[in-house]
CSV table of C-alpha atoms in Angstrom, one decimal:
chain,number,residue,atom,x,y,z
A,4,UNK,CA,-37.4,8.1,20.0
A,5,UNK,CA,-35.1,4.9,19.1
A,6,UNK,CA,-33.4,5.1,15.8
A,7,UNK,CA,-32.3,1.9,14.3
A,8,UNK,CA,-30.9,-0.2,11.3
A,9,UNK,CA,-29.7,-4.0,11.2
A,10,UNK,CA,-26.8,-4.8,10.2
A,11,UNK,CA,-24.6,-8.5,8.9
A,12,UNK,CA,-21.1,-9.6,9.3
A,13,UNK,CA,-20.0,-12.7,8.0
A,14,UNK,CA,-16.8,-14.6,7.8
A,15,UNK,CA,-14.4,-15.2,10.8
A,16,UNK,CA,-15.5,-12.6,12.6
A,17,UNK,CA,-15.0,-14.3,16.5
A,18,UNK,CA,-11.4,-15.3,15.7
A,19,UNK,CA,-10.5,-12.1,13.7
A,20,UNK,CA,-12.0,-10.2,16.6
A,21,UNK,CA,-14.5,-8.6,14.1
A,22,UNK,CA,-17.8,-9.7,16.1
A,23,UNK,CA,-16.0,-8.2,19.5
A,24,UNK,CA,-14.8,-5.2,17.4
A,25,UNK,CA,-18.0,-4.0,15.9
A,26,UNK,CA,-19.7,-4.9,19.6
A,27,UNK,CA,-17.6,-2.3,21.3
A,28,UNK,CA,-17.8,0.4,18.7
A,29,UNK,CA,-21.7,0.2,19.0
A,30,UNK,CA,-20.9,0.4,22.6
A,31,UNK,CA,-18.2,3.3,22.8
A,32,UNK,CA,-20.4,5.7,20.7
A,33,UNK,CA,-23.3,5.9,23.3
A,34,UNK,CA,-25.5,2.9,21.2
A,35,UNK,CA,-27.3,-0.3,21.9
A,36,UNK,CA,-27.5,-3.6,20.1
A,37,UNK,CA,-29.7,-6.9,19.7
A,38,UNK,CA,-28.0,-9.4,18.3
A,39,UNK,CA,-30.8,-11.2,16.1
A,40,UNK,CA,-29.4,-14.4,14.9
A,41,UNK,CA,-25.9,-15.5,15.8
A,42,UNK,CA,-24.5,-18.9,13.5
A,43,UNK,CA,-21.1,-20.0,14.8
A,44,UNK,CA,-18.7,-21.8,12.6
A,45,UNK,CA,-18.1,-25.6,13.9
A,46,UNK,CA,-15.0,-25.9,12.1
A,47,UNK,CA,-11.8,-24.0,11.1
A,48,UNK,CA,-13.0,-23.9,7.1
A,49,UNK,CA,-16.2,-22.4,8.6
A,50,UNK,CA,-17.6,-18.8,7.9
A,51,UNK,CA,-19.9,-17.6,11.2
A,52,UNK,CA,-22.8,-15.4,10.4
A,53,UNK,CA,-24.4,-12.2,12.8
A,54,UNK,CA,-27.7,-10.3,12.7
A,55,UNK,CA,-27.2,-7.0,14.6
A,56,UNK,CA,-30.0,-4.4,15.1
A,57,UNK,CA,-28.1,-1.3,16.1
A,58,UNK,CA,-30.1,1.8,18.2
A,59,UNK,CA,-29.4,4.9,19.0
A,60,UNK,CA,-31.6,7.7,20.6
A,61,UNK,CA,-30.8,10.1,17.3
A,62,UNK,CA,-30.4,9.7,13.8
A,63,UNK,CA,-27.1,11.5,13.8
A,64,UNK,CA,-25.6,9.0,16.5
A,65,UNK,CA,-26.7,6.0,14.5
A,66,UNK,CA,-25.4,7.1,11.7
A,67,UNK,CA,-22.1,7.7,13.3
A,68,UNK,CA,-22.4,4.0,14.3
A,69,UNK,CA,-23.3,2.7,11.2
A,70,UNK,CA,-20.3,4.9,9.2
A,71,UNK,CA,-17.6,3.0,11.7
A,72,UNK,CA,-19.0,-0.5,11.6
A,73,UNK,CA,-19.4,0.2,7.8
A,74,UNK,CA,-15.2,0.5,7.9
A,75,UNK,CA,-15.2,-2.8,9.6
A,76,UNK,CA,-16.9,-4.8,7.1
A,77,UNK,CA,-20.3,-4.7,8.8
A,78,UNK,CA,-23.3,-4.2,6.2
A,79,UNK,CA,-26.6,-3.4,6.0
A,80,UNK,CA,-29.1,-6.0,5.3
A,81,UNK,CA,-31.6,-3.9,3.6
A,82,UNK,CA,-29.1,-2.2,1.2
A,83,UNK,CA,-30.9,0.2,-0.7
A,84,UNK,CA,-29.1,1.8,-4.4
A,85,UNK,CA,-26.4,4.0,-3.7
A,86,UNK,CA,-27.7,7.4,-3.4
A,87,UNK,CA,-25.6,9.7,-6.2
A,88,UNK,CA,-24.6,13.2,-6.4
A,89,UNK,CA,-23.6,15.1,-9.2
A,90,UNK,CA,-19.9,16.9,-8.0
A,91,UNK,CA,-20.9,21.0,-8.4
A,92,UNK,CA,-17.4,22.3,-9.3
A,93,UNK,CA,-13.9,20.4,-10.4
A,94,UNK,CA,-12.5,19.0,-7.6
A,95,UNK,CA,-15.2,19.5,-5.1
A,96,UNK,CA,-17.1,16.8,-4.4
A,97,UNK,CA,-21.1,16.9,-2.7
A,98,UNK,CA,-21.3,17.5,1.2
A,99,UNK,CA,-21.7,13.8,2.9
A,100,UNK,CA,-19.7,12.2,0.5
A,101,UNK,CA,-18.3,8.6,0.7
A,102,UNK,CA,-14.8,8.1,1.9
A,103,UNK,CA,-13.3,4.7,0.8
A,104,UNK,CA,-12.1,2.5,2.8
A,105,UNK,CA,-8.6,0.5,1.3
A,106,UNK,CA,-10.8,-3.1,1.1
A,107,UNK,CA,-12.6,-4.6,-1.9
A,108,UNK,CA,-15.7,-2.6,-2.4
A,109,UNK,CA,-19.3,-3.0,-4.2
A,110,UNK,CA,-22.0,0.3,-4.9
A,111,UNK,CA,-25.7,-1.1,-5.6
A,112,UNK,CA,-26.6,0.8,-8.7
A,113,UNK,CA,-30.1,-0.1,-10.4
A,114,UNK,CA,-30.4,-3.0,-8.3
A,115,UNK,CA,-27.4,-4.5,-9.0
A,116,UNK,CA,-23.7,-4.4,-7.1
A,117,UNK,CA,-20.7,-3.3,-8.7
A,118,UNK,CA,-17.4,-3.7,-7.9
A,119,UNK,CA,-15.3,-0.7,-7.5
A,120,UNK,CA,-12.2,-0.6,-9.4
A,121,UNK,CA,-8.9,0.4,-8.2
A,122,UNK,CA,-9.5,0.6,-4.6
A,123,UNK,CA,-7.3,2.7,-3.0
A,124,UNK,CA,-8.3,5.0,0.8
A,125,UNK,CA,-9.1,8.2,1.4
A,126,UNK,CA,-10.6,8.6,-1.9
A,127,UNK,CA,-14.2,9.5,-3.3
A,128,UNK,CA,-16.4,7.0,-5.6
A,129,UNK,CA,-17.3,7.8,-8.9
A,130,UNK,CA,-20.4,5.6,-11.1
A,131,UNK,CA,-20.7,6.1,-14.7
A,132,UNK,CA,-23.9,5.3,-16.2
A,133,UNK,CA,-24.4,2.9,-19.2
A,134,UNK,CA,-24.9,-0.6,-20.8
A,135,UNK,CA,-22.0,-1.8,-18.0
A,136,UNK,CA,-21.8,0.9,-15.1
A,137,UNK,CA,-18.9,1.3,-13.5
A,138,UNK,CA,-17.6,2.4,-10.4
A,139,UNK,CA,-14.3,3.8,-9.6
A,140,UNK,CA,-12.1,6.0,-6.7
A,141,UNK,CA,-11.2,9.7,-7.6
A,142,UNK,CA,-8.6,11.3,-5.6
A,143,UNK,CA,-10.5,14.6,-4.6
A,144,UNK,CA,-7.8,16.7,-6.8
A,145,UNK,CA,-9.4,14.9,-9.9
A,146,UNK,CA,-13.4,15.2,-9.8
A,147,UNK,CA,-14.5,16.7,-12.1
A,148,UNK,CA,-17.9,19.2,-12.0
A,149,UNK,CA,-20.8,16.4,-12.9
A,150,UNK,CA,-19.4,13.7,-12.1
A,151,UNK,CA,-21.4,11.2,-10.0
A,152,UNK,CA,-20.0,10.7,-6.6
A,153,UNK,CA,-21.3,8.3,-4.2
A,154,UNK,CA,-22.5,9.6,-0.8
A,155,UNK,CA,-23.6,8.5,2.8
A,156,UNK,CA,-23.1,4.2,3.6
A,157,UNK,CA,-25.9,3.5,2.2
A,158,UNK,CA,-25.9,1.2,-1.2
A,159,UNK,CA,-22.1,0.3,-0.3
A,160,UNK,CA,-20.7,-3.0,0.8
A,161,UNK,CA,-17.4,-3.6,2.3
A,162,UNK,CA,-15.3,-6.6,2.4
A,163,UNK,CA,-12.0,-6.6,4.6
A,164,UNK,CA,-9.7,-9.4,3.4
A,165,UNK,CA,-9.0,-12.1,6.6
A,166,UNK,CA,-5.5,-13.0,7.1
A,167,UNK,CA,-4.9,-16.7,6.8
A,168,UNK,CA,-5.8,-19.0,9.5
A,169,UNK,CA,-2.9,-21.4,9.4
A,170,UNK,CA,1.0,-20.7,8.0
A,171,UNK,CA,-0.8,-22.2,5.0
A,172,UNK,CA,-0.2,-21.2,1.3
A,173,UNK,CA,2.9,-19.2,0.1
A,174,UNK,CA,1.4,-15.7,1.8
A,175,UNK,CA,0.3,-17.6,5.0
A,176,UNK,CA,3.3,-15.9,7.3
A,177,UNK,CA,1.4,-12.6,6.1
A,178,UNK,CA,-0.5,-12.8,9.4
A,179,UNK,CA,2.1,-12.2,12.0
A,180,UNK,CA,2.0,-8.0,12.0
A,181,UNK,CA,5.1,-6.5,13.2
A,182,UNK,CA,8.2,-8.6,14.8
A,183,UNK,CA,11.3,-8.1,16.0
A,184,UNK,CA,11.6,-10.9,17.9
A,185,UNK,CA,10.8,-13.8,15.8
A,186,UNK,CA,14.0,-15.5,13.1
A,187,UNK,CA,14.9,-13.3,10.8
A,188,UNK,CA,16.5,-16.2,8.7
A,189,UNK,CA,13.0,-18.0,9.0
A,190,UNK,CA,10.8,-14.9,7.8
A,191,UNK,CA,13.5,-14.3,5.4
A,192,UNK,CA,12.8,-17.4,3.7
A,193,UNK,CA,9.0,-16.9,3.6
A,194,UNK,CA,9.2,-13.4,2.3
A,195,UNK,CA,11.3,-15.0,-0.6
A,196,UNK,CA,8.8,-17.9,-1.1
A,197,UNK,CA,6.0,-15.5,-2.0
A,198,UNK,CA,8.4,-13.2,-3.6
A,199,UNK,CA,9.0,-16.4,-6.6
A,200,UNK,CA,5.3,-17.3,-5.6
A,201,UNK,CA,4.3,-13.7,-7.1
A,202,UNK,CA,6.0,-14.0,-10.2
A,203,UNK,CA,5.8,-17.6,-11.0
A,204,UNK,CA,2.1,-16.4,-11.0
A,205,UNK,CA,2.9,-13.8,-13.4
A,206,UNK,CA,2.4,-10.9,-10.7
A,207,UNK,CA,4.4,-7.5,-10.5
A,208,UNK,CA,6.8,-6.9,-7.6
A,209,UNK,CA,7.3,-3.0,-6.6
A,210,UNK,CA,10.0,-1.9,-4.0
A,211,UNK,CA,9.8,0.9,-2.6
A,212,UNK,CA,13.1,2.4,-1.2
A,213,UNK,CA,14.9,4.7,1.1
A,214,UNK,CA,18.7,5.9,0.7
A,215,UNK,CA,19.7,3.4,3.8
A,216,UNK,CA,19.2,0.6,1.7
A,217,UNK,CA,22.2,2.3,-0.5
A,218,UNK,CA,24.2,3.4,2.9
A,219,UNK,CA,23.7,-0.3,4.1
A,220,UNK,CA,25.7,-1.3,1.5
A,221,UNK,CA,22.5,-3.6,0.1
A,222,UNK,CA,22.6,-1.4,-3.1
A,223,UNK,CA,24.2,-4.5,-5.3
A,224,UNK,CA,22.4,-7.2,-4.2
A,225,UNK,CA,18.9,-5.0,-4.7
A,226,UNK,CA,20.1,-4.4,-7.7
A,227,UNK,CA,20.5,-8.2,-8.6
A,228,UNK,CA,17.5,-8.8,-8.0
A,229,UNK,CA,16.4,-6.3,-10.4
A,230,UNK,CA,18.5,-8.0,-13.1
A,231,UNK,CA,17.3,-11.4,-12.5
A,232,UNK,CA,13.8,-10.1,-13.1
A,233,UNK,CA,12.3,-10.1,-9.9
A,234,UNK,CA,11.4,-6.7,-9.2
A,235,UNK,CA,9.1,-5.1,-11.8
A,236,UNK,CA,8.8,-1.4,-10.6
A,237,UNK,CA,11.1,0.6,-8.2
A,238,UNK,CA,9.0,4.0,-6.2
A,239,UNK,CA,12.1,5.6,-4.6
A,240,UNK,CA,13.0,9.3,-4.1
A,241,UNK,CA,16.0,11.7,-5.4
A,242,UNK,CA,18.3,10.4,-2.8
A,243,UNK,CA,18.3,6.7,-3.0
A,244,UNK,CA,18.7,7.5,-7.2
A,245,UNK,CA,21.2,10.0,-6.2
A,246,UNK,CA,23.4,7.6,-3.8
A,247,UNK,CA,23.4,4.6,-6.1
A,248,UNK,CA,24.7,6.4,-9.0
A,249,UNK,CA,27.3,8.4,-6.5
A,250,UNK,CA,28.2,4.1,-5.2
A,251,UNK,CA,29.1,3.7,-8.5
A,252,UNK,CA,30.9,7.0,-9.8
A,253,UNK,CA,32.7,7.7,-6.5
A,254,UNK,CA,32.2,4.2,-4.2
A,255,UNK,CA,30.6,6.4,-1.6
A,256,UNK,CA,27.3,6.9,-0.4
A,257,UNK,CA,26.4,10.6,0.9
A,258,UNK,CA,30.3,10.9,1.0
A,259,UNK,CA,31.5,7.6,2.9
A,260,UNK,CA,33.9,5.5,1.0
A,261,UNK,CA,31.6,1.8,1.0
A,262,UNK,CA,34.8,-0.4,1.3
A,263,UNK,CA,36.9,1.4,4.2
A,264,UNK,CA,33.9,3.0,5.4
A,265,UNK,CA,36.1,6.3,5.9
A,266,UNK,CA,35.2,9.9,4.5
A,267,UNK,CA,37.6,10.8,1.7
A,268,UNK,CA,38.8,14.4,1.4
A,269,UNK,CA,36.0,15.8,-0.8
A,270,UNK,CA,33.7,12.9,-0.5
A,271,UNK,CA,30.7,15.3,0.8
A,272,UNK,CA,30.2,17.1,-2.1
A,273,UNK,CA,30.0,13.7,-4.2
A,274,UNK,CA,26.3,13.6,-4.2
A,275,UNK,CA,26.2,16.9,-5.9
A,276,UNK,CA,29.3,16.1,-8.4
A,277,UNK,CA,26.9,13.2,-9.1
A,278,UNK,CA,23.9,15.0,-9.8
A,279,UNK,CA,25.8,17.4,-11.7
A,280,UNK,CA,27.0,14.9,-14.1
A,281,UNK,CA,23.9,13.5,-14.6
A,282,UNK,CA,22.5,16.6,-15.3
A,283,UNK,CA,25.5,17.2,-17.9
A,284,UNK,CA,24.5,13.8,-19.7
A,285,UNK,CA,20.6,14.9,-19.8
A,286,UNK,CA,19.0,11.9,-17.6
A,287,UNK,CA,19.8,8.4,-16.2
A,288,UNK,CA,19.2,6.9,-19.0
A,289,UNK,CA,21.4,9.5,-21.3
A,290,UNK,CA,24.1,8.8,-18.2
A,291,UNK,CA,24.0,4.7,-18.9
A,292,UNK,CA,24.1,4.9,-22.5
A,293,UNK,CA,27.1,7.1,-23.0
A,294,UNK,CA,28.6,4.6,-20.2
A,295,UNK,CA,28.9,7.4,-17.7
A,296,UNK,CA,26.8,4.8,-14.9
A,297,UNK,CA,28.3,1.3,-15.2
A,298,UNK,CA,26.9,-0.2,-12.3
A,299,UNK,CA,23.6,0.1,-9.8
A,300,UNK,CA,20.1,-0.4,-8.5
A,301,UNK,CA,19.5,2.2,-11.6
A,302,UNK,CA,21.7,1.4,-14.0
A,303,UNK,CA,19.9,-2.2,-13.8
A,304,UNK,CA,16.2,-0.5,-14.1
A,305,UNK,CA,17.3,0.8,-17.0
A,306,UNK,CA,19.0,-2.0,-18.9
A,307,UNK,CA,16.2,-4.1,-17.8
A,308,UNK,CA,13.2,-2.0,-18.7
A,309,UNK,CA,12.0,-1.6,-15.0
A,310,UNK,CA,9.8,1.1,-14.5
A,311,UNK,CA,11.0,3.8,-11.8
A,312,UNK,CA,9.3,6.9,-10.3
A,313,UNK,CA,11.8,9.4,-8.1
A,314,UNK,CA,9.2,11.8,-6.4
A,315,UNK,CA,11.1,14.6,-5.2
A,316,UNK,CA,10.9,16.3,-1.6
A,317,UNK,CA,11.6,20.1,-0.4
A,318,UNK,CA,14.9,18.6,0.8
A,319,UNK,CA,16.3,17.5,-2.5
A,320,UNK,CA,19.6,18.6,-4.2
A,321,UNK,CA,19.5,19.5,-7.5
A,322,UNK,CA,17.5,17.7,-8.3
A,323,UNK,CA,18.1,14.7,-10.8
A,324,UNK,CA,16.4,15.5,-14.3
A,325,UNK,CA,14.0,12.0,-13.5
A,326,UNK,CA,12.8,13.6,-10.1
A,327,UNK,CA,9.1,14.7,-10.3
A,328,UNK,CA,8.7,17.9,-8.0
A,329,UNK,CA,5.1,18.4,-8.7
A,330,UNK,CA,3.5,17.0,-5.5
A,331,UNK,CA,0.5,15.8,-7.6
A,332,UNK,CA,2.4,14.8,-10.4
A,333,UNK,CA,4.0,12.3,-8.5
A,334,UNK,CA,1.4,11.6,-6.7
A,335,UNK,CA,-0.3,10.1,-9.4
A,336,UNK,CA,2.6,8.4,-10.9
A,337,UNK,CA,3.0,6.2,-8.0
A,338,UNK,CA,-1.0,5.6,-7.7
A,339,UNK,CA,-0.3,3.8,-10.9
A,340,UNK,CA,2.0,2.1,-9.9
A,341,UNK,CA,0.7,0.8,-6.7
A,342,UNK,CA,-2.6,-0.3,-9.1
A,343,UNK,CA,-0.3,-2.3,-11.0
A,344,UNK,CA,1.6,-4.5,-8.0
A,345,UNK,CA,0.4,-7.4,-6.4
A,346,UNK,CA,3.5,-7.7,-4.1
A,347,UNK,CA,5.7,-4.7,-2.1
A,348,UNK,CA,8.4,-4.5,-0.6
A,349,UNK,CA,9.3,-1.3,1.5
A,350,UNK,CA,12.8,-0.9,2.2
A,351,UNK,CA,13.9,1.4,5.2
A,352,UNK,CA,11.4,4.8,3.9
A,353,UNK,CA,8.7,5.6,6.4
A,354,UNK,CA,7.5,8.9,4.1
A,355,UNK,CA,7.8,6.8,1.0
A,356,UNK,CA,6.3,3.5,2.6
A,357,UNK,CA,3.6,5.2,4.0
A,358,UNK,CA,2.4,7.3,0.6
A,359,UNK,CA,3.1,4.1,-1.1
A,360,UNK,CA,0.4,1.9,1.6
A,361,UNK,CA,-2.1,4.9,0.9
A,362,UNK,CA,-2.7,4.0,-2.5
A,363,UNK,CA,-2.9,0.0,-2.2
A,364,UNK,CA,-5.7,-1.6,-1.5
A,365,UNK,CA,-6.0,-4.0,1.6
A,366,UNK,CA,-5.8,-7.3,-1.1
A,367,UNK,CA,-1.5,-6.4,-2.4
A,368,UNK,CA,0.6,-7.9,-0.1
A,369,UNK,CA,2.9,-5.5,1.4
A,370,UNK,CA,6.5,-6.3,3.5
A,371,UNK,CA,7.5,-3.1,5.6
A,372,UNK,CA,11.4,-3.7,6.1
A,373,UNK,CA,13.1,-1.2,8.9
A,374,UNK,CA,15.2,-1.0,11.5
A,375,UNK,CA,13.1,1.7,13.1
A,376,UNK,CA,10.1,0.3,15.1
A,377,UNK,CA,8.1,3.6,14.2
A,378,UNK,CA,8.4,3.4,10.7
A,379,UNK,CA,6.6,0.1,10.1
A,380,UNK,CA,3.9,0.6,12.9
A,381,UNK,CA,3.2,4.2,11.8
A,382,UNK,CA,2.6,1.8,8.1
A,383,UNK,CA,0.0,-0.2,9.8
A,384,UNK,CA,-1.5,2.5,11.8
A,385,UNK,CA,-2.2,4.9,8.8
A,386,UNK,CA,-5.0,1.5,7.4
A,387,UNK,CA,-2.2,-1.0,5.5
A,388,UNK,CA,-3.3,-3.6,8.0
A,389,UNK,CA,-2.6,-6.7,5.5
A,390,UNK,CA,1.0,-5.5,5.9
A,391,UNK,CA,3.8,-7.5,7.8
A,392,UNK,CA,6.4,-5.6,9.1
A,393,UNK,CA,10.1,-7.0,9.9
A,394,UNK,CA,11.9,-4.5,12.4
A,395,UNK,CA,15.9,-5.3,11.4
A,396,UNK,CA,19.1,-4.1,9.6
A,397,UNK,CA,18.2,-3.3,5.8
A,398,UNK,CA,21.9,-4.2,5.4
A,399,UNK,CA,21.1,-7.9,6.4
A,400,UNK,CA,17.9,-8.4,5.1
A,401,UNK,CA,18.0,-7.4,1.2
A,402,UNK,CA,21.1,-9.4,0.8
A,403,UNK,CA,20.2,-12.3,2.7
A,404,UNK,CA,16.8,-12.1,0.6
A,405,UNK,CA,18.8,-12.2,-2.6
A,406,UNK,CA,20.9,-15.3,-1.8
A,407,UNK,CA,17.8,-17.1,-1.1
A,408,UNK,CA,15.5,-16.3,-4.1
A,409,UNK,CA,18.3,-17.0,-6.9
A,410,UNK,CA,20.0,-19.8,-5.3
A,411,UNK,CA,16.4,-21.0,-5.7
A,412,UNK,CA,16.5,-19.9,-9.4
């Protein structure tokens, strides 16, 4: 017996390689397709439309199908209402539930679609009944026992964001994936376009970085940038906090002297004098009011009212009193943070960039900045496709990005 279900996409799908994407999942998991009614777009402003019935000689198979076109953006054209599950316990949610995708999502509830908020992957959905409904994502750590969580595809509609067709618009250059090869001057400039683009729109800027931007030397001109009121949230970790403050108490950076680029006697036990003092003062903050840190990526965030999480590793020394150890804890913090930014740039971290791209959704523009090849594919890879990554020297790039968005100011 044939099992089947028909299925839209609509958009670009031939030039975004959707169409021949969904065509050879069918294909690779053992089903067959019809294609029912195929209308091609005639010109580049044009959206093309397909009709797919998928088959399959089991339920189980289909399904499969269905759940991996689903990811791609491919919907059902009979959508039925969400089918909802009341979670038995905290923090476990029904058998079969829905795993979001990162892209702008809708549940049919009652007839109606709603638009889930704070998209994020990996997560479960969650619909609340009432006067407005409303549907959100739940990290699995957070359901809570009764809470309604959306199961199986069914009653859910996906929409992946398309990169721009042209080098049109101030995020346009946003379609070129990961280069080494191209100008770094030229992408330099476009990354500061939509940089003053995003705030002149009134948009909030998070960076996320790694101690290399500090070790690179880029610490100052990061940290004007902060000053001049173009970064509105900093996600970093114990070292990079650690290393800026030690740049300015010592002039090293995990022990190296940043003007002679020597190792002064002592200088490896800076970090940890560092974190000792700050310690001493009772915070950052205590540390930049009694004048203790003068100077820094930190000391800026501070006098400038930028908001800063330091999630904490197994690796860290000391750790500074601002470092949240609490996996979850920090966890969260950053989820909020990533809700709030509608730009990001990632600054030589690949375990900070990737936690970072796990809790944006696909529509935040995001900037991966590294001079490892790994660290900005393994970014992509892991579902932050709307990401462009720039493979070069953090110690080049942050400055050079400076110069050009405030001589522009």
């Amino acid at each position: 017996m044939t099992h089947s279900r028909t299925v839209e996409l609509e958009g670009h799908i031939i030039d975004s390689g959707m169409l021949q994407q969904a065509m050879g999942l069918v294909m690779d998991l053992e089903g067959n397709f019809d294609i029912e009614q195929f209308d091609v777009g005639t010109h580049k402003e044009a959206e093309s439309y397909c009709r797919m019935d998928v088959m399959a000689d089991d339920e189980a198979t289909l399904q499969e199908i269905l759940h991996e076109l689903h990811q791609i953006g491919a919907n059902l054209t009979d959508p039925v209402d969400a089918e909802l599950v009341a979670a038995p316990a905290d923090q476990v949610v029904p058998t079969g539930f829905y795993s979001t995708t990162n892209h702008p999502t809708q549940v049919r509830y009652e007839g109606q679609w709603v638009d889930v908020e704070n998209m994020e992957m990996d997560c479960a959905i969650v619909v609340e009944d009432g006067d407005s409904p409303r549907a959100y994502t739940k990290v699995l750590n957070a359901i809570e026992e009764g809470d309604l969580v959306v199961t199986d595809e069914a009653g859910i509609r996906v929409d992946p964001p398309e990169r721009p067709r042209d080098n049109s618009g101030p995020f346009g250059f946003m379609q070129g994936g990961v280069s080494s090869e191209r100008p770094s001057e030229s992408l330099i400039r476009q990354v500061a376009d939509a940089l003053e683009q995003t705030k002149e729109d009134g948009g909030n800027v998070l960076v996320v970085a790694g101690p290399a931007v500090i070790h690179a030397g880029a610490g100052d001109d990061l940290a004007r940038l902060v000053r001049e009121g173009y970064i509105d949230m900093l996600s970093a970790g114990n070292g990079f906090a650690t290393h800026d403050i030690e740049r300015g108490l010592y002039g090293t950076s995990l022990g190296m002297d940043m003007e002679t680029m020597e190792h002064p006697r002592k200088g490896h036990k800076h970090h940890i004098y560092t974190i000792s003092e700050v310690i001493r003062a009772g915070g950052i903050s205590e540390a930049v009011d009694e004048g203790l840190i003068k100077s820094g990526v930190m000391y800026e965030c501070i006098q400038n009212d930028v908001s800063y999480v330091l999630a904490g590793s197994i690796r860290d020394d000391g750790p500074l009193p601002e470092t949240i150890t609490d996996a979850v804890e920090a966890q969260n913090a950053i989820r909020e943070q990533a809700h709030e930014a509608d730009m990001v740039l990632m600054l030589s971290t690949l375990l900070h960039s990737v936690a970072v791209g796990n809790c944006l959704p696909s529509t935040t523009k995001v900037v991966c900045v590294d001079i490892n090849p790994a660290t900005v594919t393994q970014l992509l890879d892991r579902g932050s496709s709307q990401a462009i990554g720039m493979v070069t020297d953090i110690g080049t790039f942050v400055p050079s990005l400076a110069d050009k968005v405030l001589d522009d100011a």
